[in-house]
GROMACS .gro file of N, CA and C in nm:
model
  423
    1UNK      N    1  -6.949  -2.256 -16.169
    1UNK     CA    2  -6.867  -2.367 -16.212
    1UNK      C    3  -6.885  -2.482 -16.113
    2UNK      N    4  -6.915  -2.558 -16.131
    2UNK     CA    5  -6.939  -2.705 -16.086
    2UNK      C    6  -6.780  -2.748 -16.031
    3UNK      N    7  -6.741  -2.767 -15.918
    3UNK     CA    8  -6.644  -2.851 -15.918
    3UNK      C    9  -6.611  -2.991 -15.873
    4UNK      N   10  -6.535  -3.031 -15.881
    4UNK     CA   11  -6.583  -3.204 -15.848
    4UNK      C   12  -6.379  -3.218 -15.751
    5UNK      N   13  -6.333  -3.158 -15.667
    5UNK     CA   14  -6.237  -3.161 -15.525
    5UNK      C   15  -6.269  -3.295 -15.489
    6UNK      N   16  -6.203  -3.409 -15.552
    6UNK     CA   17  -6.240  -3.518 -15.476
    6UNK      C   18  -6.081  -3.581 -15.442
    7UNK      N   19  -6.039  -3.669 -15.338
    7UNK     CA   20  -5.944  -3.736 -15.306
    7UNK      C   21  -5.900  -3.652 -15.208
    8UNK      N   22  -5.753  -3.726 -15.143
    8UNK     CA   23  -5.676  -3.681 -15.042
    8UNK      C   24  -5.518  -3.713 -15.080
    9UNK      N   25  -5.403  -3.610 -15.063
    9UNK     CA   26  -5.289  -3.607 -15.037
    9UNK      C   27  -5.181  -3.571 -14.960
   10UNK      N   28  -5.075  -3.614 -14.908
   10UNK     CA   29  -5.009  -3.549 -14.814
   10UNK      C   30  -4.921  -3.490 -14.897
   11UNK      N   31  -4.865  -3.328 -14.823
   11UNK     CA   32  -4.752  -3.237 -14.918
   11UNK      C   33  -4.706  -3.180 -14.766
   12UNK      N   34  -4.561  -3.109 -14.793
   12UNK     CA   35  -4.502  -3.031 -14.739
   12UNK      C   36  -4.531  -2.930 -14.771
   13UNK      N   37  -4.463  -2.834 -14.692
   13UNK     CA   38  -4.494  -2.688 -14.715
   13UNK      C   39  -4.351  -2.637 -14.755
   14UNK      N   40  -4.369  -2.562 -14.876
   14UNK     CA   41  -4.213  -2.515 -14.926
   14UNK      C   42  -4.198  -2.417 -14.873
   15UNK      N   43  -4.058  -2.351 -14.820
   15UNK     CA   44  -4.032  -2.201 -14.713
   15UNK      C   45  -4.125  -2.212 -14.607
   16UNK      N   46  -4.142  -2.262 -14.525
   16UNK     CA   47  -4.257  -2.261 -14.436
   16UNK      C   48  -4.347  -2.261 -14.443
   17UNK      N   49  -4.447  -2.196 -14.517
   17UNK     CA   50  -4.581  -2.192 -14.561
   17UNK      C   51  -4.598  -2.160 -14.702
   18UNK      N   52  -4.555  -2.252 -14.802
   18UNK     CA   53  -4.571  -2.256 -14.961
   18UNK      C   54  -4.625  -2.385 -14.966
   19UNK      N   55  -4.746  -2.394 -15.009
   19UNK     CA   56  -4.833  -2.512 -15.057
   19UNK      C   57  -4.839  -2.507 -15.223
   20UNK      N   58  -4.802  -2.632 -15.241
   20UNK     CA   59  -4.844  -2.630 -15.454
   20UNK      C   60  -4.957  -2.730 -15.429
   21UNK      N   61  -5.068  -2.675 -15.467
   21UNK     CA   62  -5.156  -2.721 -15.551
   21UNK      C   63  -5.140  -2.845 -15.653
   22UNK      N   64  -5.203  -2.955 -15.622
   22UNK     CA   65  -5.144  -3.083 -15.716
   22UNK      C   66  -5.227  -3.054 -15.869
   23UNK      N   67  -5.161  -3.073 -15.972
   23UNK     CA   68  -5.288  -3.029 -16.089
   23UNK      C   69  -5.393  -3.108 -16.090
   24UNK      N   70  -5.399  -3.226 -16.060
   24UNK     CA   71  -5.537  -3.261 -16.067
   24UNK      C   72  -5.647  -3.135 -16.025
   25UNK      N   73  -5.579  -3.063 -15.913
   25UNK     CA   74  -5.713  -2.996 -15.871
   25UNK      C   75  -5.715  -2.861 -15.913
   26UNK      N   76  -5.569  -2.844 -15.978
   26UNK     CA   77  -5.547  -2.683 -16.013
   26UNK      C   78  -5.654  -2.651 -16.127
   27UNK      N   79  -5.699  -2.825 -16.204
   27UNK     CA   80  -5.750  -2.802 -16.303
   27UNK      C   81  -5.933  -2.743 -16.276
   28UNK      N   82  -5.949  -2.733 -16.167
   28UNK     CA   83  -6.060  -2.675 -16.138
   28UNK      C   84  -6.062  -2.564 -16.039
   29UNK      N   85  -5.969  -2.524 -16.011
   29UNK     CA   86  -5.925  -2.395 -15.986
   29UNK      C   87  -5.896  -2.259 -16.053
   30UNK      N   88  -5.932  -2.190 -16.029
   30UNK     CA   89  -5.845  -2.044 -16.113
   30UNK      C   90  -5.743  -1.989 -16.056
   31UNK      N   91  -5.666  -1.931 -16.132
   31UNK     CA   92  -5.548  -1.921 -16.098
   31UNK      C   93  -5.587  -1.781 -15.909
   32UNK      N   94  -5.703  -1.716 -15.976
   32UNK     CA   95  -5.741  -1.626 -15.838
   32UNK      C   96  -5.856  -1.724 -15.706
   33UNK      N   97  -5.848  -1.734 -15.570
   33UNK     CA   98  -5.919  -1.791 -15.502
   33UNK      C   99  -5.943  -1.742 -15.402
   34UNK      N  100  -6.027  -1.843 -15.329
   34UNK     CA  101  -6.030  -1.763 -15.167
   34UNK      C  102  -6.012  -1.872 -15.063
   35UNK      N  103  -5.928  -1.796 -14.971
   35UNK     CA  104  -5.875  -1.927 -14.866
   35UNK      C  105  -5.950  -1.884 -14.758
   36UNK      N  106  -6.013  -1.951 -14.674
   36UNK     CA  107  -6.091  -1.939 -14.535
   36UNK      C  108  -6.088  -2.005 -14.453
   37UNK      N  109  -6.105  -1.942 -14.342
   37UNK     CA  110  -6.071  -1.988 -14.194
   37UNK      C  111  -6.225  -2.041 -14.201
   38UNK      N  112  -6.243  -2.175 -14.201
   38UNK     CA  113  -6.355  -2.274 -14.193
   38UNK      C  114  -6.387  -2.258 -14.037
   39UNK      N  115  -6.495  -2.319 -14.004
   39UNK     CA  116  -6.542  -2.346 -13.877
   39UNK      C  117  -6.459  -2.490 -13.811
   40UNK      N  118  -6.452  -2.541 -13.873
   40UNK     CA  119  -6.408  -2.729 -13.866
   40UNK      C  120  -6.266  -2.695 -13.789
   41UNK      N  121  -6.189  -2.566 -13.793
   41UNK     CA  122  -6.071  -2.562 -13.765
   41UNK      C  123  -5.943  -2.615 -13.865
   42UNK      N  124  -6.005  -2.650 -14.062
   42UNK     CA  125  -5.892  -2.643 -14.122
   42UNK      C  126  -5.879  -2.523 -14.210
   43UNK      N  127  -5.840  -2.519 -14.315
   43UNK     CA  128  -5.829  -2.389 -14.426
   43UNK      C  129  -5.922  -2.406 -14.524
   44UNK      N  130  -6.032  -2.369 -14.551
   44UNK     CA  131  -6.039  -2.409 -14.730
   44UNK      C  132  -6.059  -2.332 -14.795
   45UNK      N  133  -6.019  -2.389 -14.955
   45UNK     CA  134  -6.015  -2.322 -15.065
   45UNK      C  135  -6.156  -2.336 -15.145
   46UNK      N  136  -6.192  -2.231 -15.173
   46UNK     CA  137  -6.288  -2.228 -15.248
   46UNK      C  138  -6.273  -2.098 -15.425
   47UNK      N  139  -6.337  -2.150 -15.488
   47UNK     CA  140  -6.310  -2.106 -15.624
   47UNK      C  141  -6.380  -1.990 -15.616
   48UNK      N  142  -6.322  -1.859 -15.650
   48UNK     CA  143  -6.423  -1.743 -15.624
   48UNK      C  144  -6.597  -1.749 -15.647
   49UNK      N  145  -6.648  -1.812 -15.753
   49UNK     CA  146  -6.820  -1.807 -15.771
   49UNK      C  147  -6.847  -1.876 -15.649
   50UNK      N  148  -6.802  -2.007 -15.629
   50UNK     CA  149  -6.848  -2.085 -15.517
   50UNK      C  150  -6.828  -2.007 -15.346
   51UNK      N  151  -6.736  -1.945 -15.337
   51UNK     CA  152  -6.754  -1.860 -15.215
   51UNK      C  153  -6.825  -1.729 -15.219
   52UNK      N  154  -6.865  -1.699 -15.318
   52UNK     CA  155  -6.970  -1.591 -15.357
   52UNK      C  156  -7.135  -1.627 -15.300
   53UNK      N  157  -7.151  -1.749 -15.331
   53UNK     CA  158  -7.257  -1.835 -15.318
   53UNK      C  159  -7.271  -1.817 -15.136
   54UNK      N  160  -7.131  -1.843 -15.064
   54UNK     CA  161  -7.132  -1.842 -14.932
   54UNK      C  162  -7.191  -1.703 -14.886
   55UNK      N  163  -7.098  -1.577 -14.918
   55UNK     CA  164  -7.152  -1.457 -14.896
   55UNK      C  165  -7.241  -1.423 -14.940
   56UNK      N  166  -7.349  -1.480 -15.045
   56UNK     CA  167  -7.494  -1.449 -15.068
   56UNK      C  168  -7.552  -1.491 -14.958
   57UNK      N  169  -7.583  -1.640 -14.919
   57UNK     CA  170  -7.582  -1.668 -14.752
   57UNK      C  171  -7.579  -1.568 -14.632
   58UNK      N  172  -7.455  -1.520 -14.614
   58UNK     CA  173  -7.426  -1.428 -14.508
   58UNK      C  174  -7.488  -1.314 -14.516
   59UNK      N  175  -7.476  -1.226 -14.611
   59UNK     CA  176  -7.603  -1.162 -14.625
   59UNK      C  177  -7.702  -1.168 -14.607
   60UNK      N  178  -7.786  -1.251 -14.623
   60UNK     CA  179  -7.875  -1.301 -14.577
   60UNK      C  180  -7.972  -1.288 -14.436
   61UNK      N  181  -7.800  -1.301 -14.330
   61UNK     CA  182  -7.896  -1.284 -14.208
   61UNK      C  183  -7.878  -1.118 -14.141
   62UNK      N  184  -7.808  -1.061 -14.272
   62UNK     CA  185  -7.789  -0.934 -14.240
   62UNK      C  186  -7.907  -0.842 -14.178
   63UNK      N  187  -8.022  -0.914 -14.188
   63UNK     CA  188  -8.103  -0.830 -14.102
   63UNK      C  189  -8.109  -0.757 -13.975
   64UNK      N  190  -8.071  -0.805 -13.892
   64UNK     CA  191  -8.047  -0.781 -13.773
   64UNK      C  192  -7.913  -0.731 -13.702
   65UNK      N  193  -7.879  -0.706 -13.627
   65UNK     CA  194  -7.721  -0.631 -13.523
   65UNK      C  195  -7.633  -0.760 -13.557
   66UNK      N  196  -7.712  -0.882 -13.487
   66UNK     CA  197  -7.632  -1.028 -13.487
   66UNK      C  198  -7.639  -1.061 -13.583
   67UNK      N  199  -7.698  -1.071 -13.677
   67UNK     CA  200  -7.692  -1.161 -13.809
   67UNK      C  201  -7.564  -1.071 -13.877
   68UNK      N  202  -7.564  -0.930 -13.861
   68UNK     CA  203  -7.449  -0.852 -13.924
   68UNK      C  204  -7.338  -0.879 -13.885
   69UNK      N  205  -7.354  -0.939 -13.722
   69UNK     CA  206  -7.205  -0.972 -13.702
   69UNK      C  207  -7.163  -1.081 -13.686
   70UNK      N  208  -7.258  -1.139 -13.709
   70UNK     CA  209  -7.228  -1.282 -13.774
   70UNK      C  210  -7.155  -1.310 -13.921
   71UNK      N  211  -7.231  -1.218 -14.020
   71UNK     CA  212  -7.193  -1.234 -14.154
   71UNK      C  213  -6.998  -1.125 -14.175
   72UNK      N  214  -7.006  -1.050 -14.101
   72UNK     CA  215  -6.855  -0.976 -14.067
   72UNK      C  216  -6.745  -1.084 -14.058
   73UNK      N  217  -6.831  -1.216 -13.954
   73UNK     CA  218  -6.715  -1.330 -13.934
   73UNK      C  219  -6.664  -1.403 -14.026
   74UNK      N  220  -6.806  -1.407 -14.144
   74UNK     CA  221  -6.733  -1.491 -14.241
   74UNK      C  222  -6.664  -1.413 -14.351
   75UNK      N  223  -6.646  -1.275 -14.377
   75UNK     CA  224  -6.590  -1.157 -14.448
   75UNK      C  225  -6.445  -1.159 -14.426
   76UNK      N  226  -6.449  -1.194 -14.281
   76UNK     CA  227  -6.312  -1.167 -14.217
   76UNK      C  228  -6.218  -1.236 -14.239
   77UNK      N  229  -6.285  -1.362 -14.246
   77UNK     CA  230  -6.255  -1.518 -14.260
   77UNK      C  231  -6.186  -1.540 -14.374
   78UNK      N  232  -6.213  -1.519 -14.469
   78UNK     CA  233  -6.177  -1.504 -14.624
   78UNK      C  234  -6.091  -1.424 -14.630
   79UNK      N  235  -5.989  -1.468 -14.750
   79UNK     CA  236  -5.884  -1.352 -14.801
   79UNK      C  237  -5.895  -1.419 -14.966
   80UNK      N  238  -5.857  -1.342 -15.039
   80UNK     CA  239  -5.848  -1.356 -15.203
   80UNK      C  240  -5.717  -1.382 -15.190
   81UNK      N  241  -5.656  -1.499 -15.269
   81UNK     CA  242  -5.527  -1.558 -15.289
   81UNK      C  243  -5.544  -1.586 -15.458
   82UNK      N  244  -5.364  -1.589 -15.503
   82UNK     CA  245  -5.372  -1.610 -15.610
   82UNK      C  246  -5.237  -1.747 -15.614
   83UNK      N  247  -5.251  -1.841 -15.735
   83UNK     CA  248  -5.125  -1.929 -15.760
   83UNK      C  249  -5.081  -1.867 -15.851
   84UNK      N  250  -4.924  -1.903 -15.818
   84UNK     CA  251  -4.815  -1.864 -15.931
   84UNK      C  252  -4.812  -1.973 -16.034
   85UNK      N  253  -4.758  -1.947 -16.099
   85UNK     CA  254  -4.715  -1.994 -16.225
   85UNK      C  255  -4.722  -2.172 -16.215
   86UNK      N  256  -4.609  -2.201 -16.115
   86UNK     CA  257  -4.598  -2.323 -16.067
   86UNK      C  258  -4.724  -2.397 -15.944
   87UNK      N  259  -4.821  -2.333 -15.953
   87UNK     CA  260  -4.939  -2.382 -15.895
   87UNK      C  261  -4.950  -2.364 -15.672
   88UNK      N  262  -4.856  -2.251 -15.689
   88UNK     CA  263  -4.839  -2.249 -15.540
   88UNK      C  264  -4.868  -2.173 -15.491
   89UNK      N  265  -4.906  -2.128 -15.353
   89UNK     CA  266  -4.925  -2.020 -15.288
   89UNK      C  267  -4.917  -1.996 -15.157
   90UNK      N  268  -4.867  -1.879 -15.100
   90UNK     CA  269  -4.834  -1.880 -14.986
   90UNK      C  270  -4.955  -1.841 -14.862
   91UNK      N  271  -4.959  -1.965 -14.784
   91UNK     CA  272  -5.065  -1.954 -14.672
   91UNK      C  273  -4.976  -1.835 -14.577
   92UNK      N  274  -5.062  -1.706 -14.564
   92UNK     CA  275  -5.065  -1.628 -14.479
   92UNK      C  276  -5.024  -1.709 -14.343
   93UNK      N  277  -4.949  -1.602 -14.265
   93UNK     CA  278  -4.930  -1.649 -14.079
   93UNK      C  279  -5.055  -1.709 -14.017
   94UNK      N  280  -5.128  -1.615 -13.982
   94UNK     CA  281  -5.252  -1.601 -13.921
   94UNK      C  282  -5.362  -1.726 -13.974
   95UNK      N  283  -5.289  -1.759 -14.118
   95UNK     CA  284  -5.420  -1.878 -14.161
   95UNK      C  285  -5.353  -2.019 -14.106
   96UNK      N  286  -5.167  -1.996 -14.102
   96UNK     CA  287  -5.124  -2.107 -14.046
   96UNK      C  288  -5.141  -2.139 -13.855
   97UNK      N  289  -5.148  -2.038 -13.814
   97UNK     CA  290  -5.161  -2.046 -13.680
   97UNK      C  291  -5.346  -2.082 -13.681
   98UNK      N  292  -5.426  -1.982 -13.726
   98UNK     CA  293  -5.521  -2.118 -13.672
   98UNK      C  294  -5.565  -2.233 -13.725
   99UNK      N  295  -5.505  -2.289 -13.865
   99UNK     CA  296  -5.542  -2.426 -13.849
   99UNK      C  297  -5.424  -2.498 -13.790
  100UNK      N  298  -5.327  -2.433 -13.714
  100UNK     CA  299  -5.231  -2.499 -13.633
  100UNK      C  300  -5.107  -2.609 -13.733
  101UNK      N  301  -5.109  -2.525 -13.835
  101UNK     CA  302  -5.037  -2.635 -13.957
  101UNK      C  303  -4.883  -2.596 -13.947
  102UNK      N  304  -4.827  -2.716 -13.920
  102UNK     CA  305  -4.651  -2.760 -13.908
  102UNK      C  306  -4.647  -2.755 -14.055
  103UNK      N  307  -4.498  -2.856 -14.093
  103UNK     CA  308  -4.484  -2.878 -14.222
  103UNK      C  309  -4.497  -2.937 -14.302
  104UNK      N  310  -4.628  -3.080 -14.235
  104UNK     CA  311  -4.703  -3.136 -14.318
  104UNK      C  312  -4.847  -3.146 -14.281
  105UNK      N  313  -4.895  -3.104 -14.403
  105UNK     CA  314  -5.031  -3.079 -14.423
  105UNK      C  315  -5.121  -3.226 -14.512
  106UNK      N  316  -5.227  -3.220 -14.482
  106UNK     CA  317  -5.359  -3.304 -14.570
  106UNK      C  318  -5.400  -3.183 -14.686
  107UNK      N  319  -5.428  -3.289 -14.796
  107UNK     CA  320  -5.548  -3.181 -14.891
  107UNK      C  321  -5.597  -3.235 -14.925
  108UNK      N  322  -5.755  -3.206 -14.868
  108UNK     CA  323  -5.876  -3.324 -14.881
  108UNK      C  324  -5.980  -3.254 -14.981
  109UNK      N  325  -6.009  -3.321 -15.091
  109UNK     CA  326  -6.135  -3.280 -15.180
  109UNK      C  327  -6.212  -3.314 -15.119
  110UNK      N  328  -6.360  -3.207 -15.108
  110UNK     CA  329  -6.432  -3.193 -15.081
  110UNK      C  330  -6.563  -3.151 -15.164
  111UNK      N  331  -6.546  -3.186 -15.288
  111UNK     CA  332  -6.664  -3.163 -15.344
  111UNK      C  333  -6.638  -3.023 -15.425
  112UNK      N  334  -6.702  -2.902 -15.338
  112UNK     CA  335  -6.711  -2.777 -15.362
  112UNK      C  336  -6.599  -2.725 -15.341
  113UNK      N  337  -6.488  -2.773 -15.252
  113UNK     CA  338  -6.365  -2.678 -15.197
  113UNK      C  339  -6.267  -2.822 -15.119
  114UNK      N  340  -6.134  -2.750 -15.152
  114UNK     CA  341  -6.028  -2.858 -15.101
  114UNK      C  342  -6.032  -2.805 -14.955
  115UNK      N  343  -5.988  -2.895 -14.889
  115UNK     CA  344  -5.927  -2.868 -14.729
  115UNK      C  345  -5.794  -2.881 -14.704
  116UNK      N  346  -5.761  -2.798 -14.639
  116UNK     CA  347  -5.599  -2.820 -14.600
  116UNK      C  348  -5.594  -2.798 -14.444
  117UNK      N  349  -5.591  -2.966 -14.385
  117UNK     CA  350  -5.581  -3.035 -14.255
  117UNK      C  351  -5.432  -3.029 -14.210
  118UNK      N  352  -5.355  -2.982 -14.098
  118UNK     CA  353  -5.288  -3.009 -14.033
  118UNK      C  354  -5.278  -3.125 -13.993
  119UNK      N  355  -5.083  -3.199 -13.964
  119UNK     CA  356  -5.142  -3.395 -13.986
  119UNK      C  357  -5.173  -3.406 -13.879
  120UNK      N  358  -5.145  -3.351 -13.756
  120UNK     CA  359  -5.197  -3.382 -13.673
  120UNK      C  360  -5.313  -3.384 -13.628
  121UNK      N  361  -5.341  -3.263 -13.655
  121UNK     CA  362  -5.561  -3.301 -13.656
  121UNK      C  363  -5.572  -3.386 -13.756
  122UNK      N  364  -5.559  -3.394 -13.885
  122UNK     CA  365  -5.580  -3.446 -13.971
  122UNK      C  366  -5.578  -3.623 -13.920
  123UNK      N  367  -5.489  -3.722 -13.876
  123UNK     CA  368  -5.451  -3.808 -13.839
  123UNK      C  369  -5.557  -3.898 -13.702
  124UNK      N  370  -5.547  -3.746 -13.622
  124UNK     CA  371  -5.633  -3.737 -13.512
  124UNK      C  372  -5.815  -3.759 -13.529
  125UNK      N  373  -5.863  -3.788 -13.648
  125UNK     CA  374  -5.970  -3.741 -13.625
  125UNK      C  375  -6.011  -3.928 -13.659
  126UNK      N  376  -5.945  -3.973 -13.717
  126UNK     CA  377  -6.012  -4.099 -13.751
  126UNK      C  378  -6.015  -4.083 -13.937
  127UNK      N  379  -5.896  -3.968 -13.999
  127UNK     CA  380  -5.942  -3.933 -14.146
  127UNK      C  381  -5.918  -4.056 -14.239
  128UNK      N  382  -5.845  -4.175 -14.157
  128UNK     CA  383  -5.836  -4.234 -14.279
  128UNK      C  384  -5.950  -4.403 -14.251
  129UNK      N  385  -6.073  -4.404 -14.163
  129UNK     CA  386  -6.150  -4.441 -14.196
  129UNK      C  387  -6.216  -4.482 -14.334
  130UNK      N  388  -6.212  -4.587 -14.358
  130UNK     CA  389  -6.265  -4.663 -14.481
  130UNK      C  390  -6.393  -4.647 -14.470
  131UNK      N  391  -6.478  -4.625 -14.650
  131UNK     CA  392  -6.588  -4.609 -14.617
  131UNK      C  393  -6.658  -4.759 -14.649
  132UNK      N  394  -6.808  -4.739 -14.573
  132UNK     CA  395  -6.826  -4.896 -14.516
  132UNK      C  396  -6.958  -4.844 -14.533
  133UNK      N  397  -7.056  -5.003 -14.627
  133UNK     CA  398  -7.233  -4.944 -14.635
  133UNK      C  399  -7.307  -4.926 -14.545
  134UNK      N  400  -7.234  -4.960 -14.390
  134UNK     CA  401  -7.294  -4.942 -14.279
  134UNK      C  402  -7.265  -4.810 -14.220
  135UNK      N  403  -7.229  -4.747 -14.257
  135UNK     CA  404  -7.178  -4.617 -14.257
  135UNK      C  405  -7.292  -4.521 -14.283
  136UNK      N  406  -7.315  -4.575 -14.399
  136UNK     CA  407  -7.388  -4.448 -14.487
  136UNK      C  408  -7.553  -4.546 -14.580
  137UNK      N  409  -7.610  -4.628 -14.499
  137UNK     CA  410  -7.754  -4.710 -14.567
  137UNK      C  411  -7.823  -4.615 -14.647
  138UNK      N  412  -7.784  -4.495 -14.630
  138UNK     CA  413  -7.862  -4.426 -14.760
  138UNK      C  414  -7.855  -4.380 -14.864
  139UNK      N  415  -7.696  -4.393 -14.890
  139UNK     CA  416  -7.653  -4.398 -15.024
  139UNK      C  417  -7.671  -4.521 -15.103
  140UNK      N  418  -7.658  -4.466 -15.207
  140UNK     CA  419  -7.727  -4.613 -15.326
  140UNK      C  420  -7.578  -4.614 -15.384
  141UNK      N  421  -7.483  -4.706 -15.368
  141UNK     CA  422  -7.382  -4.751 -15.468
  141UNK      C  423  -7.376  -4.754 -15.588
   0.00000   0.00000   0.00000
C-alpha cells in the first residue's frame, strides 16, 4: 500500500499516554500497526506491509553474528499496536521514555510512516523551518 503521511500537528496525550490518530491519516492506516523506536530518537508508525519491507532489510544482513544482532535491534524495536474504535492508542511506557514524550507531542507525515516528536525535541531541532529552493536545488517544483 502506497502511503502518502504528509503534514504536521500538535495533540495531547489523553491519560498520559493516549494518542488519537487525526483521520486524515487514520485513512491510510489500518486499524493493526507497528510503532518503533526509530533511530532519530522519535516513535514511528508504520503500516504493517511497509514495516515488513523494513524487516526484509534486516534480514538481510543476517549473515553474519553482527548483522544478526543488528537485525534483533530492529525486531526489538517494533511492537504491533492496534486503534480503537475512536482512532487511538496507547503508547507503551518504554516507547514514552525513549522518545522522552511529556504531554505534548508532534505528528509529522513522513511519506511512508508518521512520526511522533516530543515538543521539546520537536521545537528544538529547527522543525518549523520553511522550505526554501535554496534548500533543496534539486527538486523541480
Amino acid at each position: 500500500m502506497a502511503n502518502n503521511f504528509l503534514g504536521v500537528s500538535k495533540h495531547n496525550l489523553e491519560n498520559g499516554n493516549r494518542l488519537i490518530i487525526p483521520p486524515r491519516f487514520r485513512s491510510f492506516l489500518s486499524p493493526e500497526f507497528v510503532l518503533f523506536k526509530s533511530p532519530d530518537g522519535c516513535l514511528s508508525i508504520y503500516d504493517v506491509e511497509s514495516f515488513e519491507e523494513i524487516i526484509r532489510q534486516a534480514r538481510l544482513l543476517a549473515g553474519t553474528k553482527e548483522g544478526r544482532e543488528r537485525a534483533r535491534v530492529v525486531t526489538r524495536a517494533a511492537r504491533y499496536m492496534n486503534l480503537d474504535k475512536q482512532g487511538r492508542f496507547t503508547i507503551p511506557q518504554d516507547y514514552i521514555a525513549y522518545g522522552s514524550i511529556g504531554n505534548s507531542v508532534y505528528l509529522t507525515g513522513e511519506g511512508n510512516r508518521l512520526e511522533i516528536w516530543s515538543e521539546e525535541i520537536y521545537c528544538g531541532m529547527g522543525a518549523d523551518k520553511e522550505v526554501s529552493p535554496e534548500d533543496f536545488p534539486e527538486l523541480f517544483y
